[in-house]
Coordinates of C-alpha atoms in Angstrom, one line a residue:
Chain A
M25 CA 29.8 101.6 56.2
A26 CA 30.2 104.5 53.7
D27 CA 32.9 104.3 51.6
R28 CA 34.1 107.6 51.5
S29 CA 37.0 109.6 48.5
N30 CA 39.5 110.8 51.1
E31 CA 38.7 114.8 50.1
Q32 CA 34.7 113.0 52.2
W33 CA 36.7 111.6 55.4
L34 CA 38.3 115.3 56.3
L35 CA 34.9 117.0 55.1
D36 CA 33.0 114.7 57.5
L37 CA 35.6 114.3 60.4
Q38 CA 35.5 117.6 60.7
S39 CA 32.0 118.5 60.0
A40 CA 30.3 120.5 63.3
S41 CA 26.8 118.7 61.4
G42 CA 25.8 114.0 62.3
S43 CA 28.1 113.2 59.8
Q44 CA 31.1 114.2 62.1
S45 CA 30.0 111.2 64.7
L46 CA 28.8 109.0 61.7
A47 CA 31.9 109.3 60.2
L48 CA 33.9 108.8 63.7
E49 CA 32.4 105.3 64.4
D50 CA 32.7 104.5 60.3
L51 CA 36.8 105.2 61.1
R52 CA 37.0 103.5 64.6
Q53 CA 35.4 100.5 63.4
R54 CA 37.4 100.5 60.1
L55 CA 40.5 101.0 63.0
Q56 CA 39.4 98.1 64.7
R57 CA 39.2 95.5 62.4
G58 CA 42.9 96.0 61.0
V59 CA 44.4 96.6 64.7
F60 CA 42.0 93.0 65.4
Y61 CA 43.1 91.4 62.3
Y62 CA 47.3 92.4 63.3
L63 CA 47.0 91.1 66.6
S64 CA 44.6 88.2 66.1
R65 CA 46.9 87.0 62.7
E66 CA 50.0 88.5 62.8
R67 CA 51.4 88.5 66.6
S68 CA 52.7 85.2 67.3
D69 CA 52.9 86.5 71.2
L70 CA 49.2 87.1 71.3
T71 CA 48.3 83.6 70.8
H72 CA 47.4 82.8 74.7
L73 CA 44.8 85.4 74.5
S74 CA 40.8 84.4 73.4
T75 CA 39.1 86.1 70.6
Q76 CA 37.2 88.4 72.7
E77 CA 39.9 89.1 74.7
I78 CA 42.1 90.7 71.5
N79 CA 38.5 92.6 70.7
Q80 CA 38.5 93.9 73.4
M81 CA 42.9 94.7 73.0
A82 CA 41.6 96.3 69.5
E83 CA 38.7 98.4 70.5
D84 CA 40.4 100.4 73.4
L85 CA 43.3 100.5 70.5
A86 CA 41.1 101.9 67.8
Q87 CA 39.3 103.9 70.2
D88 CA 43.1 105.7 70.9
A89 CA 43.8 105.6 67.7
T90 CA 40.4 107.3 66.7
L91 CA 41.6 110.1 68.9
R92 CA 45.4 110.4 67.4
V93 CA 43.7 110.0 64.3
M94 CA 41.4 112.9 65.0
E95 CA 44.4 115.1 66.9
N96 CA 46.8 114.7 63.8
L97 CA 44.2 115.4 61.1
G98 CA 45.8 118.1 59.5
S99 CA 49.0 116.5 58.9
F100 CA 47.2 114.1 56.3
R101 CA 49.0 115.4 52.9
G102 CA 46.3 113.5 50.9
D103 CA 49.8 111.4 49.6
S104 CA 48.1 107.7 50.2
R105 CA 44.0 106.6 51.1
F106 CA 43.0 108.8 54.2
T107 CA 42.4 104.8 56.2
T108 CA 46.1 103.7 55.3
W109 CA 47.5 106.8 56.9
A110 CA 45.1 106.3 59.8
T111 CA 45.4 102.5 59.5
K112 CA 49.1 103.5 60.1
I113 CA 48.7 105.4 63.5
A114 CA 46.7 102.6 64.6
V115 CA 49.1 100.4 64.2
R116 CA 51.7 102.3 65.7
V117 CA 49.5 102.5 68.8
A118 CA 48.9 99.5 69.0
I119 CA 52.3 98.4 68.5
S120 CA 53.8 101.1 71.1
D121 CA 51.0 99.9 73.3
L122 CA 52.0 96.0 73.0
R123 CA 55.6 97.5 73.7
R124 CA 54.7 99.3 76.9
A125 CA 53.0 96.5 78.3
R126 CA 56.4 94.4 77.5
Y127 CA 58.8 97.1 79.3
K128 CA 57.1 98.3 81.6
D129 CA 59.8 97.2 84.3
Y130 CA 62.7 98.0 81.7
S131 CA 65.5 100.0 83.2
L132 CA 68.8 100.3 81.6
D133 CA 70.9 99.4 84.9
D134 CA 68.9 95.6 84.9
L135 CA 70.3 95.3 81.6
T136 CA 74.1 96.0 83.1
A137 CA 72.9 94.2 86.2
E138 CA 72.2 91.2 83.7
G139 CA 75.6 91.4 82.1
D140 CA 73.7 90.5 79.3
T141 CA 76.4 91.9 76.8
L142 CA 79.2 90.9 74.8
P143 CA 81.8 88.9 76.6
A144 CA 85.4 90.2 77.1
G145 CA 86.8 86.2 75.8
A146 CA 84.7 84.8 73.1
T147 CA 85.2 81.5 74.2
N148 CA 82.0 81.2 76.6
S149 CA 80.2 81.5 73.7
V150 CA 80.6 78.0 73.0
T151 CA 80.3 76.7 75.8
G152 CA 77.4 73.9 76.2
T153 CA 76.1 75.5 73.6
P154 CA 76.2 73.2 70.0
T155 CA 75.1 76.1 68.0
I156 CA 78.2 77.2 66.4
G157 CA 79.9 74.7 64.4
P158 CA 83.4 73.2 65.0
E159 CA 85.1 74.4 62.4
N160 CA 84.6 78.3 62.6
E161 CA 84.8 78.0 66.6
T162 CA 88.0 79.6 66.6
E163 CA 87.6 82.1 63.9
R164 CA 84.3 83.1 65.3
A165 CA 85.9 83.8 68.9
D166 CA 88.3 85.2 67.5
V167 CA 86.4 88.1 65.7
M168 CA 84.3 88.0 68.6
Q169 CA 87.1 89.2 70.9
K170 CA 87.3 91.7 68.1
I171 CA 83.8 93.3 68.5
S172 CA 84.0 93.1 72.1
R173 CA 87.4 95.0 72.0
A174 CA 85.9 97.7 69.8
M175 CA 82.6 98.0 71.6
E176 CA 84.9 98.7 74.4
E177 CA 87.3 101.1 72.5
A178 CA 85.4 103.0 69.5
L179 CA 82.2 103.7 71.6
T180 CA 81.1 105.6 74.3
E181 CA 79.2 104.7 76.9
R182 CA 76.0 106.1 75.9
Q183 CA 76.5 104.3 72.5
H184 CA 77.7 101.0 74.1
K185 CA 74.5 100.9 75.8
A186 CA 72.1 101.8 73.7
L187 CA 73.5 99.1 71.0
V188 CA 73.5 96.4 73.9
A189 CA 70.1 97.2 74.1
V190 CA 68.4 97.0 71.1
A191 CA 71.0 94.1 69.6
L192 CA 70.8 92.5 72.2
Q193 CA 68.1 93.1 73.9
D194 CA 65.3 94.1 71.2
V195 CA 64.4 96.7 73.4
S196 CA 62.3 98.8 71.4
L197 CA 63.7 102.0 70.7
D198 CA 60.8 104.2 72.5
T199 CA 61.5 102.8 75.8
L200 CA 65.5 103.2 75.0
A201 CA 64.8 107.1 74.5
E202 CA 62.9 107.0 77.7
E203 CA 65.2 105.9 79.6
M204 CA 68.0 107.8 77.9
G205 CA 66.0 110.9 78.0
T206 CA 66.5 111.2 74.6
N207 CA 63.9 111.2 72.0
R208 CA 63.9 108.1 68.8
N209 CA 65.2 110.3 66.0
A210 CA 68.7 111.3 68.1
L211 CA 68.8 107.7 69.3
Y212 CA 68.6 106.0 65.9
K213 CA 71.5 108.7 65.2
L214 CA 73.3 107.9 68.2
L215 CA 73.3 104.1 67.4
H216 CA 73.8 105.2 62.7
D217 CA 77.0 106.2 64.4
A218 CA 77.9 103.7 66.8
R219 CA 77.6 101.2 64.1
R220 CA 79.4 103.2 61.9
K221 CA 82.1 104.1 64.3
L222 CA 82.6 99.7 65.2
R223 CA 82.6 99.0 61.3
S224 CA 85.7 101.3 60.4
H225 CA 87.2 100.3 63.5
L226 CA 86.8 96.4 62.8
E227 CA 87.4 96.8 58.7
A228 CA 90.6 98.9 59.8
Q229 CA 91.5 95.7 61.4
G230 CA 91.0 93.7 57.9
L231 CA 87.5 92.4 58.5
T232 CA 85.5 93.0 55.9
T233 CA 81.4 93.6 56.4
Q234 CA 81.4 90.5 53.5
Y235 CA 83.6 88.5 55.8
M236 CA 81.5 89.1 59.0
L237 CA 77.7 88.5 57.3
D238 CA 79.6 84.8 56.1
L239 CA 81.0 84.3 59.2
F240 CA 78.3 84.7 61.4
R241 CA 75.8 82.6 59.1
Q242 CA 77.6 79.8 58.2
D243 CA 76.4 76.6 60.0
Chain B
M12 CA 76.6 83.6 77.8
M13 CA 76.4 84.8 73.4
H14 CA 74.5 81.9 71.7
D15 CA 75.2 82.4 67.8
E16 CA 71.7 84.3 67.3
Q17 CA 72.8 86.7 69.7
L18 CA 75.9 86.8 67.4
R19 CA 74.7 87.3 64.4
K20 CA 72.1 90.3 66.1
I21 CA 75.1 92.2 67.1
V22 CA 77.4 91.7 63.9
D23 CA 74.3 92.7 61.7
H24 CA 73.9 95.3 63.7
I25 CA 77.6 96.7 63.6
F26 CA 77.3 95.9 59.7
Q27 CA 74.1 97.2 58.8
A28 CA 75.3 100.5 59.1
H29 CA 73.5 101.9 55.5
P30 CA 75.8 103.4 52.7
E31 CA 72.7 105.8 51.3
G32 CA 72.6 107.8 54.4
V33 CA 70.5 108.4 57.3
I34 CA 67.0 108.5 56.7
T35 CA 65.5 109.3 60.3
C36 CA 62.4 108.1 61.8
E37 CA 60.2 110.8 60.9
E38 CA 61.2 111.1 57.7
C39 CA 60.7 107.0 57.2
D40 CA 56.9 107.7 58.8
R41 CA 56.5 110.3 56.4
Q42 CA 56.5 108.0 53.7
L43 CA 55.8 104.5 55.2
H44 CA 51.7 104.6 54.6
C45 CA 52.3 105.5 50.2
L46 CA 55.1 102.5 50.6
A47 CA 53.0 100.3 52.0
E48 CA 50.4 100.9 49.7
K49 CA 52.7 100.4 46.7
V50 CA 54.5 97.5 48.2
A51 CA 51.0 95.6 49.2
A52 CA 50.1 96.2 45.5
G53 CA 53.1 94.3 44.7
A54 CA 56.0 96.9 44.0
S55 CA 59.4 96.4 45.0
L56 CA 60.7 98.5 48.5
S57 CA 64.2 98.6 47.0
E58 CA 63.4 100.0 43.5
L59 CA 60.7 102.2 45.1
W60 CA 62.5 104.4 47.9
P61 CA 65.9 102.2 48.6
E62 CA 67.1 104.8 51.3
V63 CA 63.8 103.6 53.3
E64 CA 64.0 99.7 53.1
A65 CA 67.9 100.5 54.5
H66 CA 66.3 102.4 56.9
L67 CA 63.5 99.4 57.8
D68 CA 66.7 97.1 58.2
C69 CA 67.5 99.0 60.7
C70 CA 65.3 100.3 62.4
P71 CA 63.2 97.4 63.8
N72 CA 60.2 100.1 65.5
C73 CA 59.5 101.3 61.7
N74 CA 59.9 97.8 60.0
E75 CA 57.4 96.3 62.0
V76 CA 54.8 98.9 61.7
F77 CA 55.8 98.8 57.8
Q78 CA 54.8 95.0 58.0
A79 CA 51.9 95.0 59.6
L80 CA 50.2 98.1 57.8
V81 CA 51.1 95.8 54.1
S82 CA 49.8 92.8 56.1
I83 CA 46.8 94.4 56.9
L84 CA 46.0 96.1 53.2
R85 CA 47.0 92.6 51.5
A86 CA 44.3 91.5 54.2
E87 CA 42.0 94.1 52.5
T88 CA 41.9 93.3 48.9
S89 CA 41.7 89.8 50.0
G90 CA 39.0 90.0 52.1
A91 CA 40.4 88.4 54.9
L92 CA 40.5 91.5 57.2
Y93 CA 36.9 91.0 56.7
A94 CA 37.0 87.4 57.4
A95 CA 39.0 87.5 60.6
D96 CA 36.5 88.6 62.8
N97 CA 33.6 86.6 61.5

């Protein structure tokens, strides 16, 4: 595989001659190798797949990523190696694709129906689960009640839904943005504002950042 | 029912509103590949660009891409990338 400078990559990929198809193939192979490494070494959720299956996934994703790179070629600023920039695009394609598969049936209605949100009272957080040390149970339960109340009082319904989905359900911003009819940047700001409001609300009650982090990190 | 891990998650989310101000995912993305190259070569993200680090702490999406990219770049340097598909 030819080792090209950034300028050479751009020239070849935009060339009208045969060097374009060669560069495209080099790029696709390079992205496939990176994606394969990521899927096979870094994704614990894919360990049940055979090498052949992962290789097939990597091949498909690299194909999509190559197209995406070509569509965005004009936005490459030359501030990194071209292949690093292209690999970033490939990684985004891979992660988005895996997330879409994971959340393809996700709905905010399901989330609400499951009731997997903050409990009205925190006492149920310790029922039957020995995860919280008894010496801090009461203190944590008290704080959880305050968090729960703060979420009800300080947040809009939209902020509440978004925070619960992201913080407790690990729902991706892309999936949630689509579900909420917004985009990822707007959602990020919505969440940022929600966290800030909650933090102010709780700090006004004497619950400082350090106190909260310490309390919930104690074993 | 909330388990300890979930309690930690919600507390972390609430208290990770970063003081440096909001960097959007778009702004973060514009820097991600350059920073990943430097971090893969041994630089510290907190010294390079603390605002981006704060964004990554709060944004699992961008963080996942960043970590994956750094990992691939390191594997490329060490030769592990080429060993992986053999």
